[in-house]
PDB file of C-alpha atoms in Angstrom:
ATOM      1  CA  MET A   1      37.483  14.165 -50.398  1.00  0.00           C
ATOM      2  CA  SER A   2      34.755  15.614 -48.403  1.00  0.00           C
ATOM      3  CA  PHE A   3      31.321  15.321 -49.955  1.00  0.00           C
ATOM      4  CA  THR A   4      27.917  16.056 -48.457  1.00  0.00           C
ATOM      5  CA  LEU A   5      24.919  14.662 -50.169  1.00  0.00           C
ATOM      6  CA  ALA A   6      21.321  16.030 -49.009  1.00  0.00           C
ATOM      7  CA  HIS A   7      18.489  13.343 -49.391  1.00  0.00           C
ATOM      8  CA  LEU A   8      14.707  14.254 -49.891  1.00  0.00           C
ATOM      9  CA  SER A   9      11.750  12.178 -50.665  1.00  0.00           C
ATOM     10  CA  ASP A  10       8.005  12.222 -51.046  1.00  0.00           C
ATOM     11  CA  VAL A  11       7.562  16.014 -51.264  1.00  0.00           C
ATOM     12  CA  HIS A  12       3.876  15.969 -52.105  1.00  0.00           C
ATOM     13  CA  LEU A  13       3.829  19.336 -53.145  1.00  0.00           C
ATOM     14  CA  GLY A  14       0.659  21.472 -52.261  1.00  0.00           C
ATOM     15  CA  PRO A  15      -1.670  22.838 -52.460  1.00  0.00           C
ATOM     16  CA  LEU A  16      -3.044  20.737 -55.156  1.00  0.00           C
ATOM     17  CA  PRO A  17      -4.128  22.415 -58.328  1.00  0.00           C
ATOM     18  CA  ARG A  18      -8.082  22.770 -58.921  1.00  0.00           C
ATOM     19  CA  PRO A  19      -8.759  19.707 -60.931  1.00  0.00           C
ATOM     20  CA  ARG A  20     -11.016  19.698 -63.869  1.00  0.00           C
ATOM     21  CA  LYS A  21     -13.842  17.399 -63.924  1.00  0.00           C
ATOM     22  CA  ARG A  22     -12.635  15.192 -66.912  1.00  0.00           C
ATOM     23  CA  ASP A  23      -9.152  14.807 -64.514  1.00  0.00           C
ATOM     24  CA  LEU A  24     -11.013  13.042 -61.721  1.00  0.00           C
ATOM     25  CA  ILE A  25     -11.696   9.851 -63.414  1.00  0.00           C
ATOM     26  CA  GLY A  26     -10.781   6.132 -62.060  1.00  0.00           C
ATOM     27  CA  LYS A  27      -7.942   6.134 -59.702  1.00  0.00           C
ATOM     28  CA  ARG A  28      -7.670   9.854 -59.509  1.00  0.00           C
ATOM     29  CA  MET A  29     -10.980  10.384 -58.115  1.00  0.00           C
ATOM     30  CA  LEU A  30     -10.263   8.117 -55.235  1.00  0.00           C
ATOM     31  CA  GLY A  31      -6.752   9.864 -54.814  1.00  0.00           C
ATOM     32  CA  PHE A  32      -8.526  13.235 -54.655  1.00  0.00           C
ATOM     33  CA  LEU A  33     -11.182  12.132 -52.028  1.00  0.00           C
ATOM     34  CA  ASN A  34      -8.017  10.664 -50.129  1.00  0.00           C
ATOM     35  CA  TRP A  35      -6.240  13.901 -50.515  1.00  0.00           C
ATOM     36  CA  GLN A  36      -8.819  15.927 -48.998  1.00  0.00           C
ATOM     37  CA  LYS A  37      -8.585  13.543 -45.915  1.00  0.00           C
ATOM     38  CA  ARG A  38      -5.000  13.705 -45.531  1.00  0.00           C
ATOM     39  CA  ARG A  39      -3.715  17.140 -46.853  1.00  0.00           C
ATOM     40  CA  ARG A  40      -3.315  18.422 -43.361  1.00  0.00           C
ATOM     41  CA  GLN A  41      -0.745  15.696 -42.795  1.00  0.00           C
ATOM     42  CA  TYR A  42       1.622  17.641 -45.353  1.00  0.00           C
ATOM     43  CA  SER A  43       2.753  21.045 -45.025  1.00  0.00           C
ATOM     44  CA  ARG A  44       4.010  23.543 -47.545  1.00  0.00           C
ATOM     45  CA  ILE A  45       5.544  25.548 -44.754  1.00  0.00           C
ATOM     46  CA  TYR A  46       7.451  22.621 -43.306  1.00  0.00           C
ATOM     47  CA  LEU A  47       8.782  21.988 -46.648  1.00  0.00           C
ATOM     48  CA  ASP A  48       9.678  25.588 -47.204  1.00  0.00           C
ATOM     49  CA  ARG A  49      11.592  25.859 -44.007  1.00  0.00           C
ATOM     50  CA  LEU A  50      13.403  22.386 -44.613  1.00  0.00           C
ATOM     51  CA  MET A  51      14.624  23.730 -48.101  1.00  0.00           C
ATOM     52  CA  ALA A  52      15.704  27.008 -46.523  1.00  0.00           C
ATOM     53  CA  ASP A  53      17.637  25.039 -43.719  1.00  0.00           C
ATOM     54  CA  LEU A  54      19.140  22.898 -46.769  1.00  0.00           C
ATOM     55  CA  ALA A  55      20.193  25.964 -48.854  1.00  0.00           C
ATOM     56  CA  ALA A  56      21.990  27.120 -45.766  1.00  0.00           C
ATOM     57  CA  GLN A  57      24.001  24.094 -45.428  1.00  0.00           C
ATOM     58  CA  ARG A  58      24.974  24.116 -49.042  1.00  0.00           C
ATOM     59  CA  PRO A  59      25.045  20.510 -49.905  1.00  0.00           C
ATOM     60  CA  ASP A  60      27.505  19.140 -52.791  1.00  0.00           C
ATOM     61  CA  HIS A  61      24.281  17.602 -54.405  1.00  0.00           C
ATOM     62  CA  ILE A  62      20.716  16.896 -53.510  1.00  0.00           C
ATOM     63  CA  ALA A  63      18.836  13.696 -54.170  1.00  0.00           C
ATOM     64  CA  ILE A  64      15.274  13.436 -54.319  1.00  0.00           C
ATOM     65  CA  THR A  65      13.669   9.974 -54.390  1.00  0.00           C
ATOM     66  CA  GLY A  66      10.036  10.470 -55.612  1.00  0.00           C
ATOM     67  CA  ASP A  67       6.591  11.707 -55.168  1.00  0.00           C
ATOM     68  CA  LEU A  68       6.825  15.050 -55.829  1.00  0.00           C
ATOM     69  CA  VAL A  69       3.147  15.021 -56.927  1.00  0.00           C
ATOM     70  CA  ASN A  70       0.138  13.702 -55.438  1.00  0.00           C
ATOM     71  CA  ILE A  71      -2.433  12.428 -57.924  1.00  0.00           C
ATOM     72  CA  ALA A  72      -0.601  13.175 -61.291  1.00  0.00           C
ATOM     73  CA  LEU A  73      -2.567  16.007 -62.694  1.00  0.00           C
ATOM     74  CA  PRO A  74      -1.234  17.458 -65.706  1.00  0.00           C
ATOM     75  CA  ALA A  75      -0.490  20.827 -63.698  1.00  0.00           C
ATOM     76  CA  GLU A  76       0.990  19.226 -60.851  1.00  0.00           C
ATOM     77  CA  PHE A  77       4.136  18.239 -62.865  1.00  0.00           C
ATOM     78  CA  LEU A  78       4.722  21.783 -63.963  1.00  0.00           C
ATOM     79  CA  LEU A  79       4.457  23.038 -60.442  1.00  0.00           C
ATOM     80  CA  ALA A  80       6.998  20.158 -59.598  1.00  0.00           C
ATOM     81  CA  LYS A  81       9.268  21.453 -62.497  1.00  0.00           C
ATOM     82  CA  ALA A  82       8.991  25.074 -61.278  1.00  0.00           C
ATOM     83  CA  TRP A  83       9.980  24.198 -57.667  1.00  0.00           C
ATOM     84  CA  LEU A  84      12.756  21.910 -58.929  1.00  0.00           C
ATOM     85  CA  GLU A  85      14.305  25.070 -60.636  1.00  0.00           C
ATOM     86  CA  THR A  86      14.206  26.880 -57.304  1.00  0.00           C
ATOM     87  CA  ILE A  87      16.407  24.290 -55.211  1.00  0.00           C
ATOM     88  CA  GLY A  88      19.043  23.848 -57.955  1.00  0.00           C
ATOM     89  CA  SER A  89      20.124  23.024 -61.406  1.00  0.00           C
ATOM     90  CA  PRO A  90      19.900  19.413 -62.915  1.00  0.00           C
ATOM     91  CA  GLU A  91      23.753  19.432 -62.556  1.00  0.00           C
ATOM     92  CA  THR A  92      23.282  19.535 -58.595  1.00  0.00           C
ATOM     93  CA  VAL A  93      20.107  17.681 -58.296  1.00  0.00           C
ATOM     94  CA  SER A  94      18.971  14.176 -59.147  1.00  0.00           C
ATOM     95  CA  VAL A  95      15.477  12.813 -59.260  1.00  0.00           C
ATOM     96  CA  VAL A  96      13.893   9.467 -59.460  1.00  0.00           C
ATOM     97  CA  PRO A  97       9.853   9.078 -59.642  1.00  0.00           C
ATOM     98  CA  GLY A  98       7.657   7.458 -57.265  1.00  0.00           C
ATOM     99  CA  ASN A  99       4.530   5.887 -57.434  1.00  0.00           C
ATOM    100  CA  HIS A 100       2.396   8.999 -57.287  1.00  0.00           C
ATOM    101  CA  ASP A 101       4.606  10.378 -60.068  1.00  0.00           C
ATOM    102  CA  ALA A 102       3.312   7.526 -62.129  1.00  0.00           C
ATOM    103  CA  TYR A 103      -0.318   7.274 -60.545  1.00  0.00           C
ATOM    104  CA  VAL A 104      -1.970   7.094 -63.906  1.00  0.00           C
ATOM    105  CA  ARG A 105      -0.969   5.977 -67.226  1.00  0.00           C
ATOM    106  CA  LEU A 106       0.049   9.273 -69.078  1.00  0.00           C
ATOM    107  CA  ARG A 107       1.853   9.920 -72.645  1.00  0.00           C
ATOM    108  CA  SER A 108       5.535   9.302 -72.863  1.00  0.00           C
ATOM    109  CA  ASP A 109       6.254  12.887 -73.012  1.00  0.00           C
ATOM    110  CA  ALA A 110       3.977  13.887 -70.204  1.00  0.00           C
ATOM    111  CA  GLY A 111       4.029  13.442 -66.580  1.00  0.00           C
ATOM    112  CA  HIS A 112       7.343  13.246 -64.985  1.00  0.00           C
ATOM    113  CA  ARG A 113       9.160  13.361 -68.259  1.00  0.00           C
ATOM    114  CA  HIS A 114       8.843  17.289 -67.642  1.00  0.00           C
ATOM    115  CA  TRP A 115      11.730  16.650 -65.249  1.00  0.00           C
ATOM    116  CA  ASP A 116      13.742  14.763 -67.648  1.00  0.00           C
ATOM    117  CA  ALA A 117      16.950  17.237 -67.268  1.00  0.00           C
ATOM    118  CA  TYR A 118      17.068  15.893 -63.552  1.00  0.00           C
ATOM    119  CA  MET A 119      16.832  12.230 -64.577  1.00  0.00           C
ATOM    120  CA  GLN A 120      19.454  11.473 -67.023  1.00  0.00           C
ATOM    121  CA  SER A 121      23.135  10.368 -67.251  1.00  0.00           C
ATOM    122  CA  ASP A 122      25.604  13.053 -67.416  1.00  0.00           C
ATOM    123  CA  TRP A 123      28.129  13.117 -70.406  1.00  0.00           C
ATOM    124  CA  GLN A 124      30.955  11.050 -68.456  1.00  0.00           C
ATOM    125  CA  ASN A 125      28.608   8.290 -67.954  1.00  0.00           C
ATOM    126  CA  ALA A 126      26.147   8.089 -71.028  1.00  0.00           C
ATOM    127  CA  GLY A 127      28.188   5.347 -72.583  1.00  0.00           C
ATOM    128  CA  LEU A 128      27.514   2.895 -69.602  1.00  0.00           C
ATOM    129  CA  ILE A 129      23.777   2.445 -70.413  1.00  0.00           C
ATOM    130  CA  PHE A 130      23.553   0.329 -73.503  1.00  0.00           C
ATOM    131  CA  GLU A 131      20.048  -0.845 -73.058  1.00  0.00           C
ATOM    132  CA  PRO A 132      18.049   1.873 -71.378  1.00  0.00           C
ATOM    133  CA  HIS A 133      14.534   0.939 -70.019  1.00  0.00           C
ATOM    134  CA  ASN A 134      12.683   4.229 -70.199  1.00  0.00           C
ATOM    135  CA  GLY A 135      15.681   6.279 -69.364  1.00  0.00           C
ATOM    136  CA  PHE A 136      16.774   4.211 -66.510  1.00  0.00           C
ATOM    137  CA  PRO A 137      18.933   3.478 -64.682  1.00  0.00           C
ATOM    138  CA  PHE A 138      20.840   6.911 -65.231  1.00  0.00           C
ATOM    139  CA  VAL A 139      24.449   7.514 -63.751  1.00  0.00           C
ATOM    140  CA  ARG A 140      25.987  10.904 -62.600  1.00  0.00           C
ATOM    141  CA  ARG A 141      29.324  11.348 -61.273  1.00  0.00           C
ATOM    142  CA  ILE A 142      30.413  14.047 -58.833  1.00  0.00           C
ATOM    143  CA  GLY A 143      34.192  13.605 -57.891  1.00  0.00           C
ATOM    144  CA  GLU A 144      34.585  10.248 -56.446  1.00  0.00           C
ATOM    145  CA  VAL A 145      30.986   9.529 -56.089  1.00  0.00           C
ATOM    146  CA  ALA A 146      28.567   7.988 -58.643  1.00  0.00           C
ATOM    147  CA  ILE A 147      24.900   8.331 -58.205  1.00  0.00           C
ATOM    148  CA  VAL A 148      22.769   5.521 -59.924  1.00  0.00           C
ATOM    149  CA  GLY A 149      19.235   6.328 -60.328  1.00  0.00           C
ATOM    150  CA  LEU A 150      16.640   3.687 -60.904  1.00  0.00           C
ATOM    151  CA  SER A 151      12.722   3.976 -61.388  1.00  0.00           C
ATOM    152  CA  SER A 152      10.423   1.814 -59.473  1.00  0.00           C
ATOM    153  CA  ALA A 153       7.330   4.003 -60.594  1.00  0.00           C
ATOM    154  CA  VAL A 154       4.700   2.052 -62.455  1.00  0.00           C
ATOM    155  CA  PRO A 155       0.855   2.720 -62.800  1.00  0.00           C
ATOM    156  CA  THR A 156      -1.110   0.620 -60.678  1.00  0.00           C
ATOM    157  CA  MET A 157      -4.626  -0.405 -59.724  1.00  0.00           C
ATOM    158  CA  PRO A 158      -6.900   1.793 -57.140  1.00  0.00           C
ATOM    159  CA  LEU A 159      -5.659   0.955 -53.517  1.00  0.00           C
ATOM    160  CA  MET A 160      -2.390  -0.091 -54.811  1.00  0.00           C
ATOM    161  CA  ALA A 161       0.963   1.941 -54.279  1.00  0.00           C
ATOM    162  CA  SER A 162       3.452  -1.111 -55.191  1.00  0.00           C
ATOM    163  CA  GLY A 163       6.501  -0.729 -57.558  1.00  0.00           C
ATOM    164  CA  ARG A 164       8.666  -2.608 -59.997  1.00  0.00           C
ATOM    165  CA  LEU A 165      12.093  -2.331 -61.447  1.00  0.00           C
ATOM    166  CA  GLY A 166      11.945  -5.021 -64.086  1.00  0.00           C
ATOM    167  CA  LYS A 167      14.428  -7.411 -65.331  1.00  0.00           C
ATOM    168  CA  ARG A 168      15.917  -5.265 -67.929  1.00  0.00           C
ATOM    169  CA  GLN A 169      16.662  -2.361 -65.545  1.00  0.00           C
ATOM    170  CA  LEU A 170      18.037  -4.729 -62.646  1.00  0.00           C
ATOM    171  CA  ALA A 171      20.373  -6.220 -65.530  1.00  0.00           C
ATOM    172  CA  THR A 172      21.506  -3.107 -66.591  1.00  0.00           C
ATOM    173  CA  MET A 173      22.014  -1.727 -63.197  1.00  0.00           C
ATOM    174  CA  GLY A 174      24.197  -4.960 -62.492  1.00  0.00           C
ATOM    175  CA  LEU A 175      26.604  -4.086 -65.442  1.00  0.00           C
ATOM    176  CA  VAL A 176      26.725  -0.474 -64.169  1.00  0.00           C
ATOM    177  CA  LEU A 177      27.594  -1.288 -60.783  1.00  0.00           C
ATOM    178  CA  ASP A 178      30.391  -3.532 -61.882  1.00  0.00           C
ATOM    179  CA  ALA A 179      31.677  -0.856 -64.153  1.00  0.00           C
ATOM    180  CA  LEU A 180      31.823   1.857 -61.488  1.00  0.00           C
ATOM    181  CA  ARG A 181      33.297  -0.640 -58.909  1.00  0.00           C
ATOM    182  CA  GLU A 182      36.209  -0.993 -61.360  1.00  0.00           C
ATOM    183  CA  GLU A 183      36.597   2.883 -61.165  1.00  0.00           C
ATOM    184  CA  GLN A 184      36.836   2.464 -57.368  1.00  0.00           C
ATOM    185  CA  LEU A 185      33.884   4.961 -57.083  1.00  0.00           C
ATOM    186  CA  CYS A 186      31.487   5.146 -54.145  1.00  0.00           C
ATOM    187  CA  ARG A 187      28.058   3.866 -55.399  1.00  0.00           C
ATOM    188  CA  VAL A 188      24.815   5.578 -54.415  1.00  0.00           C
ATOM    189  CA  ILE A 189      21.740   4.269 -55.511  1.00  0.00           C
ATOM    190  CA  LEU A 190      18.331   6.238 -55.792  1.00  0.00           C
ATOM    191  CA  VAL A 191      15.147   4.413 -55.646  1.00  0.00           C
ATOM    192  CA  HIS A 192      11.691   5.415 -54.490  1.00  0.00           C
ATOM    193  CA  HIS A 193      10.352   1.804 -53.051  1.00  0.00           C
ATOM    194  CA  PRO A 194      12.185   0.328 -50.187  1.00  0.00           C
ATOM    195  CA  PRO A 195      13.986  -2.126 -52.319  1.00  0.00           C
ATOM    196  CA  LEU A 196      14.720  -5.293 -49.749  1.00  0.00           C
ATOM    197  CA  PRO A 197      12.063  -7.971 -49.234  1.00  0.00           C
ATOM    198  CA  GLY A 198       9.728  -7.536 -46.226  1.00  0.00           C
ATOM    199  CA  MET A 199      10.227  -3.617 -45.961  1.00  0.00           C
ATOM    200  CA  SER A 200       6.565  -2.765 -46.915  1.00  0.00           C
ATOM    201  CA  PRO A 201       3.154  -4.592 -47.084  1.00  0.00           C
ATOM    202  CA  TRP A 202       2.462  -6.267 -50.299  1.00  0.00           C
ATOM    203  CA  LYS A 203       0.169  -3.385 -51.633  1.00  0.00           C
ATOM    204  CA  SER A 204       2.821  -0.957 -51.417  1.00  0.00           C
ATOM    205  CA  ALA A 205       6.115  -3.115 -51.834  1.00  0.00           C
ATOM    206  CA  LEU A 206       8.369  -3.240 -54.517  1.00  0.00           C
ATOM    207  CA  HIS A 207       7.387  -6.580 -56.084  1.00  0.00           C
ATOM    208  CA  ASP A 208      10.921  -7.499 -57.535  1.00  0.00           C
ATOM    209  CA  ALA A 209      12.650  -6.658 -54.218  1.00  0.00           C
ATOM    210  CA  ARG A 210      13.996 -10.138 -53.961  1.00  0.00           C
ATOM    211  CA  ALA A 211      15.677  -9.830 -57.197  1.00  0.00           C
ATOM    212  CA  ALA A 212      16.825  -6.325 -56.437  1.00  0.00           C
ATOM    213  CA  GLN A 213      18.396  -7.681 -53.215  1.00  0.00           C
ATOM    214  CA  LEU A 214      20.242 -10.392 -55.165  1.00  0.00           C
ATOM    215  CA  ARG A 215      21.751  -7.680 -57.330  1.00  0.00           C
ATOM    216  CA  PHE A 216      22.928  -5.754 -54.526  1.00  0.00           C
ATOM    217  CA  ILE A 217      24.723  -8.864 -53.017  1.00  0.00           C
ATOM    218  CA  GLN A 218      26.191  -9.796 -56.463  1.00  0.00           C
ATOM    219  CA  HIS A 219      27.356  -6.460 -57.613  1.00  0.00           C
ATOM    220  CA  GLY A 220      27.662  -4.339 -54.465  1.00  0.00           C
ATOM    221  CA  ALA A 221      26.945  -0.759 -53.699  1.00  0.00           C
ATOM    222  CA  GLU A 222      28.032   1.474 -50.847  1.00  0.00           C
ATOM    223  CA  LEU A 223      24.721   3.086 -50.165  1.00  0.00           C
ATOM    224  CA  VAL A 224      21.035   2.793 -51.220  1.00  0.00           C
ATOM    225  CA  LEU A 225      18.583   5.957 -50.453  1.00  0.00           C
ATOM    226  CA  HIS A 226      14.691   5.501 -50.579  1.00  0.00           C
ATOM    227  CA  GLY A 227      11.603   6.938 -49.483  1.00  0.00           C
ATOM    228  CA  HIS A 228       7.678   5.750 -49.846  1.00  0.00           C
ATOM    229  CA  ALA A 229       7.539   4.613 -46.352  1.00  0.00           C
ATOM    230  CA  HIS A 230       7.288   8.110 -44.906  1.00  0.00           C
ATOM    231  CA  ARG A 231       9.490   7.431 -42.035  1.00  0.00           C
ATOM    232  CA  ASP A 232      13.238   7.636 -41.198  1.00  0.00           C
ATOM    233  CA  SER A 233      15.039   3.665 -41.355  1.00  0.00           C
ATOM    234  CA  ILE A 234      18.590   2.359 -41.716  1.00  0.00           C
ATOM    235  CA  THR A 235      18.587  -1.183 -42.512  1.00  0.00           C
ATOM    236  CA  PRO A 236      22.163  -2.843 -43.214  1.00  0.00           C
ATOM    237  CA  LEU A 237      22.370  -5.768 -45.624  1.00  0.00           C
ATOM    238  CA  VAL A 238      25.622  -7.987 -45.594  1.00  0.00           C
ATOM    239  CA  THR A 239      27.334  -8.343 -49.057  1.00  0.00           C
ATOM    240  CA  PRO A 240      30.625  -9.930 -49.952  1.00  0.00           C
ATOM    241  CA  GLN A 241      32.079  -6.375 -50.581  1.00  0.00           C
ATOM    242  CA  GLY A 242      31.133  -5.306 -47.213  1.00  0.00           C
ATOM    243  CA  PRO A 243      27.989  -3.822 -45.601  1.00  0.00           C
ATOM    244  CA  LEU A 244      25.530  -2.062 -47.732  1.00  0.00           C
ATOM    245  CA  PHE A 245      23.369   0.520 -45.733  1.00  0.00           C
ATOM    246  CA  VAL A 246      19.614   1.220 -47.194  1.00  0.00           C
ATOM    247  CA  VAL A 247      18.317   4.615 -45.695  1.00  0.00           C
ATOM    248  CA  GLY A 248      14.781   5.771 -45.790  1.00  0.00           C
ATOM    249  CA  VAL A 249      13.694   9.038 -44.874  1.00  0.00           C
ATOM    250  CA  ALA A 250      10.394  10.790 -43.584  1.00  0.00           C
ATOM    251  CA  SER A 251       8.221  13.077 -46.160  1.00  0.00           C
ATOM    252  CA  ALA A 252       9.898  16.283 -46.728  1.00  0.00           C
ATOM    253  CA  SER A 253       6.539  18.070 -46.152  1.00  0.00           C
ATOM    254  CA  SER A 254       5.474  15.724 -43.286  1.00  0.00           C
ATOM    255  CA  ALA A 255       3.489  17.508 -40.388  1.00  0.00           C
ATOM    256  CA  PHE A 256       3.313  14.580 -38.239  1.00  0.00           C
ATOM    257  CA  LYS A 257       4.810  15.317 -34.717  1.00  0.00           C
ATOM    258  CA  ARG A 258       5.845  11.401 -34.174  1.00  0.00           C
ATOM    259  CA  MET A 259       9.551  10.828 -33.883  1.00  0.00           C
ATOM    260  CA  GLY A 260      11.025   9.374 -37.423  1.00  0.00           C
ATOM    261  CA  ARG A 261       7.834  10.872 -39.531  1.00  0.00           C
ATOM    262  CA  ILE A 262       8.352  14.591 -39.033  1.00  0.00           C
ATOM    263  CA  ALA A 263       9.776  16.470 -42.347  1.00  0.00           C
ATOM    264  CA  ARG A 264      13.375  16.192 -42.573  1.00  0.00           C
TER     265      ARG A 264
END
């Protein structure tokens, strides 16, 4: 069976909607000032060209590993939903949230919950998740491929961009990976933060990366896709089931010219 999976991350959709004064409180104010400095690092032109090229290649499925928005303004989530609808239906696109999508604490029905349809198990796999943790992990099956979506997105203090999966989500992931292995499916994990120890500085790291690494070794998987670092990377992990490759990708809207950082 031939299967093509396209991987995007760190979309950082722009331009930023005009914020209201009451929106720029606490961490959002720092983020807004930072965005003013960094906004030229991201280009909607690059993103649109990348998406046009992707559409021409007609992948079987598209995986997006977070950071669709910038400072979690309410209008940003609606813009991101509209953008998702232009690239595919929830049946052909899977999304997991990033730290910018959980930049500040929001109501449970707000924020990235606007994209719920892109972050849910399909009907074949809904029964695998007995104790969902805020809807994660989710499982989607496309032929012989099973996509397992994790959320490492949690609100953090200013100047922090770290993530956490949590014990409950990690435990459920282990059970899911075992069940999918019994069906001899190719298991592809989506997560925003680089999921192995030492892959990111502490302020932007997955703080339970060691526990995640242990689960990968114990339960196995075939591929892990992540973003967050804004650069291309391939990191092999040896497991009893065979090599597991952890693959990161540059920002989908990056205007950097350096190798490994340009939008792709």
